[in-house]
CSV table of C-alpha atoms in Angstrom, one decimal:
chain,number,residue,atom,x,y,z
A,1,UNK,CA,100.3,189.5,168.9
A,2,UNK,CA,101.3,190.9,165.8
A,3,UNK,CA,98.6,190.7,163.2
A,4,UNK,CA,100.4,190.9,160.3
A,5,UNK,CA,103.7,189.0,161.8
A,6,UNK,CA,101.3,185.6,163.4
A,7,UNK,CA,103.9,183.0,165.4
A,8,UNK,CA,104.2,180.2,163.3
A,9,UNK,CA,104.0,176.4,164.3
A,10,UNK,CA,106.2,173.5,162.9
A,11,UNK,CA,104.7,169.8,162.9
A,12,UNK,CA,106.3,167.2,160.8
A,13,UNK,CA,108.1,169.3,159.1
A,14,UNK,CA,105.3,171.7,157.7
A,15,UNK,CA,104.9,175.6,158.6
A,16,UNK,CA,101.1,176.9,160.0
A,17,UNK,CA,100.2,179.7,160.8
A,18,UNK,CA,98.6,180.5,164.6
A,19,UNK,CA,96.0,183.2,163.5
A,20,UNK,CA,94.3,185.2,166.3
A,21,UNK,CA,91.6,184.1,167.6
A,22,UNK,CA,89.5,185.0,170.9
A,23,UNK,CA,90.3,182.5,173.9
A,24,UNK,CA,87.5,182.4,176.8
A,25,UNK,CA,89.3,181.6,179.8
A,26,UNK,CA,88.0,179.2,182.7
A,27,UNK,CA,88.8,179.2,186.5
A,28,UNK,CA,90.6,175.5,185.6
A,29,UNK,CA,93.1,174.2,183.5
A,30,UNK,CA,90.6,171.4,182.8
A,31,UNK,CA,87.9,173.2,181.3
A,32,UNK,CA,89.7,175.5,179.1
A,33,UNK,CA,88.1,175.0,175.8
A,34,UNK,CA,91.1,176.8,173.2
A,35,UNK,CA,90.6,175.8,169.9
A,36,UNK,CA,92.3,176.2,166.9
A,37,UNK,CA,89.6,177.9,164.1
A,38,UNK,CA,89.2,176.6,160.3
A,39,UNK,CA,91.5,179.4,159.4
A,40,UNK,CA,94.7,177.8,161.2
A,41,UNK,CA,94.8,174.9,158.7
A,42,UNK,CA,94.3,174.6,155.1
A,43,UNK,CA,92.5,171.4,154.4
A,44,UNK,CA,95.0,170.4,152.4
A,45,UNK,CA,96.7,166.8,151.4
A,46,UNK,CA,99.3,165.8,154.1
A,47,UNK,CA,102.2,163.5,153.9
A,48,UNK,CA,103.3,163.8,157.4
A,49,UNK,CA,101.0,161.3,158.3
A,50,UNK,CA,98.8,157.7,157.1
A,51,UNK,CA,95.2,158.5,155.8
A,52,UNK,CA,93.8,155.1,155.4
A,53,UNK,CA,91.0,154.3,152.9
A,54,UNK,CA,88.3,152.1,154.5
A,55,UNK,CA,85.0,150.9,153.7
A,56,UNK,CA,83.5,153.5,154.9
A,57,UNK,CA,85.5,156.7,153.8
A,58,UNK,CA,88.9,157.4,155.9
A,59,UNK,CA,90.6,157.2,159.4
A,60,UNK,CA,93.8,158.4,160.5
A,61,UNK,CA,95.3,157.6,163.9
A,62,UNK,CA,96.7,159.4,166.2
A,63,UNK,CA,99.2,158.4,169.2
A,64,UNK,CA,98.2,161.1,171.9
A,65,UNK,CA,98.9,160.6,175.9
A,66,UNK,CA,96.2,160.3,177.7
A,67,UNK,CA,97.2,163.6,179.5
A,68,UNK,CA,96.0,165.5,176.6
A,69,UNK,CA,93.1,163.9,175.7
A,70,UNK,CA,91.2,166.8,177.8
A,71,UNK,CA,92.3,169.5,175.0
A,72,UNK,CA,91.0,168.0,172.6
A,73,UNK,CA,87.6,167.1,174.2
A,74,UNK,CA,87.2,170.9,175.5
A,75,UNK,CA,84.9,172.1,178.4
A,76,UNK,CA,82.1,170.1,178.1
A,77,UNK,CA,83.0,168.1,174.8
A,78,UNK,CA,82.5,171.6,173.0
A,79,UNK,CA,86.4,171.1,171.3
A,80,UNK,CA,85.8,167.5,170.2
A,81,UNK,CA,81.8,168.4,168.8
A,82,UNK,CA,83.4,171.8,166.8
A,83,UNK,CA,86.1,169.9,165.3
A,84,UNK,CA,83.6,167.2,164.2
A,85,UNK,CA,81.3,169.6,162.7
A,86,UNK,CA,83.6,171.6,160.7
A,87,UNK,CA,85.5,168.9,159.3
A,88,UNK,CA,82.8,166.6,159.0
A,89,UNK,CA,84.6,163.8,160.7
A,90,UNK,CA,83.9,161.8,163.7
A,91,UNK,CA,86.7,161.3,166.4
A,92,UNK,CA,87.1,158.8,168.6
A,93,UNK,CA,88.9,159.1,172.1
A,94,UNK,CA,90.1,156.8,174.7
A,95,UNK,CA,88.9,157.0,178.3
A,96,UNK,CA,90.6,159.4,180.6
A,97,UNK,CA,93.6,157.9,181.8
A,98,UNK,CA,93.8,154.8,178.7
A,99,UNK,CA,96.8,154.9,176.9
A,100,UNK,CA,95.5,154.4,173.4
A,101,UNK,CA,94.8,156.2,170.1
A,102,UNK,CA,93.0,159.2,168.7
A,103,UNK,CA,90.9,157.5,166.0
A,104,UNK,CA,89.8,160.4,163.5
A,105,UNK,CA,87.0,159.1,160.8
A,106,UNK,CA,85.1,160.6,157.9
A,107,UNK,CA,83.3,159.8,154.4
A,108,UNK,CA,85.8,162.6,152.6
A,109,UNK,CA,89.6,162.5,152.7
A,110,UNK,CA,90.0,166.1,152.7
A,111,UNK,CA,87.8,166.5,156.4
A,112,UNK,CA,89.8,163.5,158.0
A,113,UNK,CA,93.5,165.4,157.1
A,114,UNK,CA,92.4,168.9,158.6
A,115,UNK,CA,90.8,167.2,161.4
A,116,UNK,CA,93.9,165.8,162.4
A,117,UNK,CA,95.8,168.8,161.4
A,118,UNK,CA,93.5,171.1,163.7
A,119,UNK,CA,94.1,168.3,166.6
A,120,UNK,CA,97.8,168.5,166.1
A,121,UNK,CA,98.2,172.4,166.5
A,122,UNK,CA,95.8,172.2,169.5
A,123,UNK,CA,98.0,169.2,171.2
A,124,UNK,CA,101.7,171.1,169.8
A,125,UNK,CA,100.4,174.4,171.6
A,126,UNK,CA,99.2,172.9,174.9
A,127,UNK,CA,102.3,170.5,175.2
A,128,UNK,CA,104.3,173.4,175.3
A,129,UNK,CA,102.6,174.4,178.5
A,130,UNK,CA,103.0,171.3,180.3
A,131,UNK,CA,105.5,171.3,183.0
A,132,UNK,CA,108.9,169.6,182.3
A,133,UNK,CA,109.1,165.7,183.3
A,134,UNK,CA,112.4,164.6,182.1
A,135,UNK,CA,115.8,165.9,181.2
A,136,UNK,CA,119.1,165.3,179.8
A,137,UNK,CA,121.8,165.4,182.4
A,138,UNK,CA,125.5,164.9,182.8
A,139,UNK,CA,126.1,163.8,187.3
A,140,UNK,CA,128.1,166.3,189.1
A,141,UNK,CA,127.6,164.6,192.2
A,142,UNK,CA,130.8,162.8,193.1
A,143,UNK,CA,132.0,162.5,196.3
A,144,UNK,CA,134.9,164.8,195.6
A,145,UNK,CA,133.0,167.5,194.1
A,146,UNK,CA,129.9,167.3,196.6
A,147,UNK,CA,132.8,167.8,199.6
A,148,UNK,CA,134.3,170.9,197.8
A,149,UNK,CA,130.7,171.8,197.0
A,150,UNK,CA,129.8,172.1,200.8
A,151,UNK,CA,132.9,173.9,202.0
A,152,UNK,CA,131.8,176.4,199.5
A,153,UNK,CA,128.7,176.8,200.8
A,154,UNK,CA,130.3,177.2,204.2
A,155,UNK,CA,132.5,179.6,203.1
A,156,UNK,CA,129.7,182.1,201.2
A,157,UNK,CA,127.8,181.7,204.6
A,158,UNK,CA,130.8,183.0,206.7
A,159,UNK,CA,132.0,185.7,204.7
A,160,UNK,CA,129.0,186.8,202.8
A,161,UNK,CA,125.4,185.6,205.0
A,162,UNK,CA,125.3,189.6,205.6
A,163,UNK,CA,124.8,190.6,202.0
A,164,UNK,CA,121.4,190.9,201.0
A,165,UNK,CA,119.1,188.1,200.2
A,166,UNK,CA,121.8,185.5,200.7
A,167,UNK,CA,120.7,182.4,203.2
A,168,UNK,CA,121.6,178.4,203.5
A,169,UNK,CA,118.2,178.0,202.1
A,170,UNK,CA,120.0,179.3,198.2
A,171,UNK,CA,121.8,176.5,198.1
A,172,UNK,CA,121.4,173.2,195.4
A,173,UNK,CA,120.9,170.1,197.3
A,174,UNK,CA,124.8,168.3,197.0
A,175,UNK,CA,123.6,164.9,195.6
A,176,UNK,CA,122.0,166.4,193.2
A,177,UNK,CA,124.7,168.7,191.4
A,178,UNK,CA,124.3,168.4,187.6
A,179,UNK,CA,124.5,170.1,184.1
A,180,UNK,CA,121.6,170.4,182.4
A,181,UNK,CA,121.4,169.4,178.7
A,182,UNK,CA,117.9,170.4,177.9
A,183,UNK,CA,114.5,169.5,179.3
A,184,UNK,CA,111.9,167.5,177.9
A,185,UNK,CA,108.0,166.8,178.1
A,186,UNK,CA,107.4,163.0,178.4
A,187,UNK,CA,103.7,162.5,178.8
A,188,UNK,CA,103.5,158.2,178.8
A,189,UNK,CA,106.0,155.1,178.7
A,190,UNK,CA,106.0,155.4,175.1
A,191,UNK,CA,107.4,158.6,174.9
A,192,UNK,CA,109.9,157.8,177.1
A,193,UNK,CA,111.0,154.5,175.7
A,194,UNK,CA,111.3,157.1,172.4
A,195,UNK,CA,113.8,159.2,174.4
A,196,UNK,CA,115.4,156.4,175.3
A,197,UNK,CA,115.9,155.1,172.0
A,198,UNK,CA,117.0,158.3,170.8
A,199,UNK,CA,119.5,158.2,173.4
A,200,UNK,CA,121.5,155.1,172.2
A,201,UNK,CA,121.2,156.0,168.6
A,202,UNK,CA,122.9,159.5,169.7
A,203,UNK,CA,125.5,157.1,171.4
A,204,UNK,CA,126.2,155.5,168.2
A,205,UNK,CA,125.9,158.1,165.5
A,206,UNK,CA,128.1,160.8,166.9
A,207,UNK,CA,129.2,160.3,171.0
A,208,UNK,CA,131.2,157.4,170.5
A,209,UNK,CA,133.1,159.6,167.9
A,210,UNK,CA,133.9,162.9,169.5
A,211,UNK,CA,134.2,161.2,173.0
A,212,UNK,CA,136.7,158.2,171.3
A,213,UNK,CA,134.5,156.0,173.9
A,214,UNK,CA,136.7,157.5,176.4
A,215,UNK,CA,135.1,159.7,179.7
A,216,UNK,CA,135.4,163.0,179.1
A,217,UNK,CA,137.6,164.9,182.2
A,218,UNK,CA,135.9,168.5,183.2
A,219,UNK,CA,137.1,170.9,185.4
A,220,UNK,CA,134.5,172.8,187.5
A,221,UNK,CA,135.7,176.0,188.4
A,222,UNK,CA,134.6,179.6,189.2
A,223,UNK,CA,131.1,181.0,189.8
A,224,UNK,CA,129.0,183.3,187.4
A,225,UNK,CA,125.7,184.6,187.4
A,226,UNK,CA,122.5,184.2,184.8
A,227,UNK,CA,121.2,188.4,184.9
A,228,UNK,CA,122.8,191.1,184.0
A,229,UNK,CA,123.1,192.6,187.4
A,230,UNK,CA,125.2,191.2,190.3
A,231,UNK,CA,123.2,192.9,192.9
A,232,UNK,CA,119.8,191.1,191.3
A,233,UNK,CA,120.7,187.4,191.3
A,234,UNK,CA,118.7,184.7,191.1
A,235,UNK,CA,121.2,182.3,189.7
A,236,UNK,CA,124.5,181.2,190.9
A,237,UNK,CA,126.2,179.0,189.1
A,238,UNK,CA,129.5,177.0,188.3
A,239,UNK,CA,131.6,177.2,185.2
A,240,UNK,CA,132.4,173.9,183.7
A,241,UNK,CA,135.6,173.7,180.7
A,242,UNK,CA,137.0,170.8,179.2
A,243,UNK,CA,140.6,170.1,181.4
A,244,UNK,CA,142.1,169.4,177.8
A,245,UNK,CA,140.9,172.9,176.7
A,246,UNK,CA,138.6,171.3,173.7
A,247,UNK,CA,135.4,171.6,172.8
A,248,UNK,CA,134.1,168.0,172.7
A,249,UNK,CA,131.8,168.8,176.0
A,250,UNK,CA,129.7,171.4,173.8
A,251,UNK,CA,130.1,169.5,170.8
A,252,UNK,CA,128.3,166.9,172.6
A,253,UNK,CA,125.5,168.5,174.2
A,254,UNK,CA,124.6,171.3,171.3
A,255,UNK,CA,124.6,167.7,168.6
A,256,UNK,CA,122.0,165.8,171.7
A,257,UNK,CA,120.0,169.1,171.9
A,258,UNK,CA,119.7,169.3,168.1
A,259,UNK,CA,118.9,165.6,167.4
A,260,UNK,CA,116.3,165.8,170.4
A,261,UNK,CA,114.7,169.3,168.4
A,262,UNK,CA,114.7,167.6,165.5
A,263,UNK,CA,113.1,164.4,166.7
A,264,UNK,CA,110.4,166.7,168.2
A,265,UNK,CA,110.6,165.3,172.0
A,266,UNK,CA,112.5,168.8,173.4
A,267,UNK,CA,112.0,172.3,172.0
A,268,UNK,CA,114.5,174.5,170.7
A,269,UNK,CA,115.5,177.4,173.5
A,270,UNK,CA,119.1,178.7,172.6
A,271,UNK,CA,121.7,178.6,169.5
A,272,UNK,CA,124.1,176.6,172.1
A,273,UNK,CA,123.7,174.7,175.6
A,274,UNK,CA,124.9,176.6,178.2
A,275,UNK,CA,127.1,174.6,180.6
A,276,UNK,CA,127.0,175.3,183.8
A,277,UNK,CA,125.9,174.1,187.3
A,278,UNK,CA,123.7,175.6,189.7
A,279,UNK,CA,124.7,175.9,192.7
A,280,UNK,CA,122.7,179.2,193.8
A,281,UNK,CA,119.0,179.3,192.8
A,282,UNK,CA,116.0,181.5,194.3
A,283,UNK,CA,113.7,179.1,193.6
A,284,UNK,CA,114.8,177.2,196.3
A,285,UNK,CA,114.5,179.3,199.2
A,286,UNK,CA,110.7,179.6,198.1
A,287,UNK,CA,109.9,176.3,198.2
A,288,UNK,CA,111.9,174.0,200.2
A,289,UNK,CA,110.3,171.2,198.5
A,290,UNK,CA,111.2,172.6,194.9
A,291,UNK,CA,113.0,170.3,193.2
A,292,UNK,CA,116.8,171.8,193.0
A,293,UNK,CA,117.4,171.4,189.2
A,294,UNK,CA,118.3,173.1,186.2
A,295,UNK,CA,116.6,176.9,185.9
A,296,UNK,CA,117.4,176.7,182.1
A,297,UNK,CA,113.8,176.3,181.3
A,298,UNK,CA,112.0,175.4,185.0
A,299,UNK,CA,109.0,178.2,186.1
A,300,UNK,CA,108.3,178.9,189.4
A,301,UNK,CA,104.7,178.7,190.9
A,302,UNK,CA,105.4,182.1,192.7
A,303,UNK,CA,105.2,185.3,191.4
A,304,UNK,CA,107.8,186.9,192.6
A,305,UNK,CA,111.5,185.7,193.2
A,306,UNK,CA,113.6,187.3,196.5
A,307,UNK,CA,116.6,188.0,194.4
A,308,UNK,CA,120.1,188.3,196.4
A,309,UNK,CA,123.1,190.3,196.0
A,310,UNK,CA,126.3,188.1,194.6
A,311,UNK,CA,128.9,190.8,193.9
A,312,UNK,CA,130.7,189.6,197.1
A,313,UNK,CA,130.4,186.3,196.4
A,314,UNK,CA,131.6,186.9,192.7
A,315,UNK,CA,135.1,188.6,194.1
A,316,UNK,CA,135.3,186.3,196.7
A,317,UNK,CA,134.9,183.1,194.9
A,318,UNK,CA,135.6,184.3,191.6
A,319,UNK,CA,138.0,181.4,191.0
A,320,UNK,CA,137.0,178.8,193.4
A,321,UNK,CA,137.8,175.0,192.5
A,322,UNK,CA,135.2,172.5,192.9
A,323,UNK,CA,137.2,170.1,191.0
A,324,UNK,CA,137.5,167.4,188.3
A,325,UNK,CA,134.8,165.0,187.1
A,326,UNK,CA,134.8,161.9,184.6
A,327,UNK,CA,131.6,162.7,182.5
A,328,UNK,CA,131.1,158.9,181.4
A,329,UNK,CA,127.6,159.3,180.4
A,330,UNK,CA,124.5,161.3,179.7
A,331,UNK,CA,120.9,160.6,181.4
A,332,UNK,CA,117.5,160.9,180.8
A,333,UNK,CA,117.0,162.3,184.2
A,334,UNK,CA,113.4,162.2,185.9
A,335,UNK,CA,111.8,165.3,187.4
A,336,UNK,CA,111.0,165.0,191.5
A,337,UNK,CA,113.1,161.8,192.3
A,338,UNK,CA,116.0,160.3,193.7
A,339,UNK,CA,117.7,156.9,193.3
A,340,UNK,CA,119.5,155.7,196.1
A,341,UNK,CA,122.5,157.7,195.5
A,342,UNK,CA,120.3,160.9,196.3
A,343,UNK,CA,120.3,161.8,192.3
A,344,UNK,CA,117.7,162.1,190.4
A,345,UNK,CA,115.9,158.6,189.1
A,346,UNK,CA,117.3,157.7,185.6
A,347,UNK,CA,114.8,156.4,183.0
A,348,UNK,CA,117.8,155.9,180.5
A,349,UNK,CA,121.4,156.9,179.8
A,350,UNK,CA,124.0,156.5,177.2
């Protein structure tokens, strides 16, 4: 990390830096015991959140999911006791697995804010290395496009099985063909029922208006690959256009994505959303229990990926036609599930 250049972390609206700092690492996620020094956060007045004057001194709260409670208690409580000692605060946490508050309390106003300034860049940096849960999703599973979708997959089988690295095992899973709008970290019902909210308001500030209320027709069309080399690939996908030729498909998902950012639910990851559909992944054919989604943001567990060769499949299929889709609405799509359909279970949708 650059010394002079340190990343810098946004919460509520205010800029910190993320000094350097040594980090002892444990065998288990569990007892890693990172924590951000006095340095990270000036113990400064905050409006970004309630300090409430009691009879005692101050308390803030703070709405944390119980999934995170561990960062904040450390390996062996050493997090929680540090914090308490250099901001001469005591904090209050509910029992592992209690949905509840983080109750931070002190005899000086000033220890109370950078407590729970120092708690929210420790739960900001270890949210970000949580797996995804949720994400937004527009279906590409009709029964029209899952058909054309399997003669595809035929047809690359037949012509190009030969090439390297290319096997049945590459292939998405039909019922669950989909664009990815962005993917989100959803730790409790809360936070979902906040995505879900967020959802309709979208609906109602700004889908209803580009869309006219009216399902929006896309072609999906041609195939195109994420890297830079056609003999490397790791992702296959399908191109997706407007049939109109407009832009209200990417108008859509870019103003969701940025209303998400901003709400602080999904992180920001590219200027626009990509649309696309995978239909080729590597991830698959590592683990044929890995869930068959979007590779926008997913990691893989491995450490290596068998890539494969598409430059046959790219001439071959170069202008392949999977068909036409309604869009008629966007879900908050859940992570390792399937409704009845075969798609993925749907927490909410607009």
């Amino acid at each position: 990390m650059e010394v002079l250049r340190p990343p810098l972390i946004r919460i509520g609206g205010r800029v910190y830096r993320k000094n350097l700092i040594q980090e002892q690492a444990f065998p288990r996620e569990e007892e890693e015991d990172l924590y951000a020094g006095p340095g990270d956060c000036a113990d400064e007045p905050c409006d970004a959140f309630v300090v409430e004057e009691t009879e005692r001194g101050f308390q803030c709260r703070v709405e944390v999911p119980s999934p995170l409670y561990k960062y904040i208690i450390g390996k062996k409580g050493e997090t929680k006791k540090r914090l308490e000692t250099e901001t001469r605060t005591s904090i209050s946490i509910p029992k592992p697995g209690v949905e509840g508050e983080i109750v931070i309390t002190g005899q000086h106003r000033s220890g109370v804010i950078s407590a729970r300034t120092r708690i929210d860049v420790l739960l900001d940096s270890f949210r970000k290395k949580q797996p995804f849960t949720h994400f937004l999703s527009f279906a590409l599973n009709q029964p029209a496009i899952q058909e054309k979708f399997l003669q595809f997959k035929v047809e690359v089988l037949e012509k190009c099985s030969k090439d390297h690295g290319v096997s049945s095992s590459l292939f998405q899973n039909p019922a669950k063909l989909h664009l990815t709008l962005g993917t989100l970290v959803l730790l409790n019902e809360q936070e979902i029922q906040k995505a879900c909210d967020l959802l309709q308001q979208c609906k109602e500030d700004f889908v209803d208006q580009i869309t006219g209320g009216q399902p929006l027709t896309v072609e999906v069309a041609g195939v195109e690959y994420m890297n830079d080399d056609p003999t490397m690939t790791d992702v296959l996908y399908a191109k997706v256009h407007m049939k109109d030729g407009s832009d209200r498909l990417q108008m859509v998902a870019d103003q969701l994505v940025e209303r998400f950012v901003a709400s602080g639910l999904m992180l920001k990851e590219w200027d626009r959303v990509k649309l696309h559909a995978t239909v080729m992944n590597t991830l698959f054919r590592k683990d044929p229990t890995e869930e068959r989604n979007n590779t926008m943001t997913g990691k893989s567990s491995f450490k290596e990926r068998e890539s494969f060769n598409a430059q046959n499949i790219l001439k071959l299929f170069e202008n392949f036609h999977f068909g036409e889709v309604q869009l008629d609405s966007v879900r908050l799509s859940q992570r390792f599930s399937s409704d009845t359909s075969g798609y993925y279970a749907t927490s909410g949708q607009l």
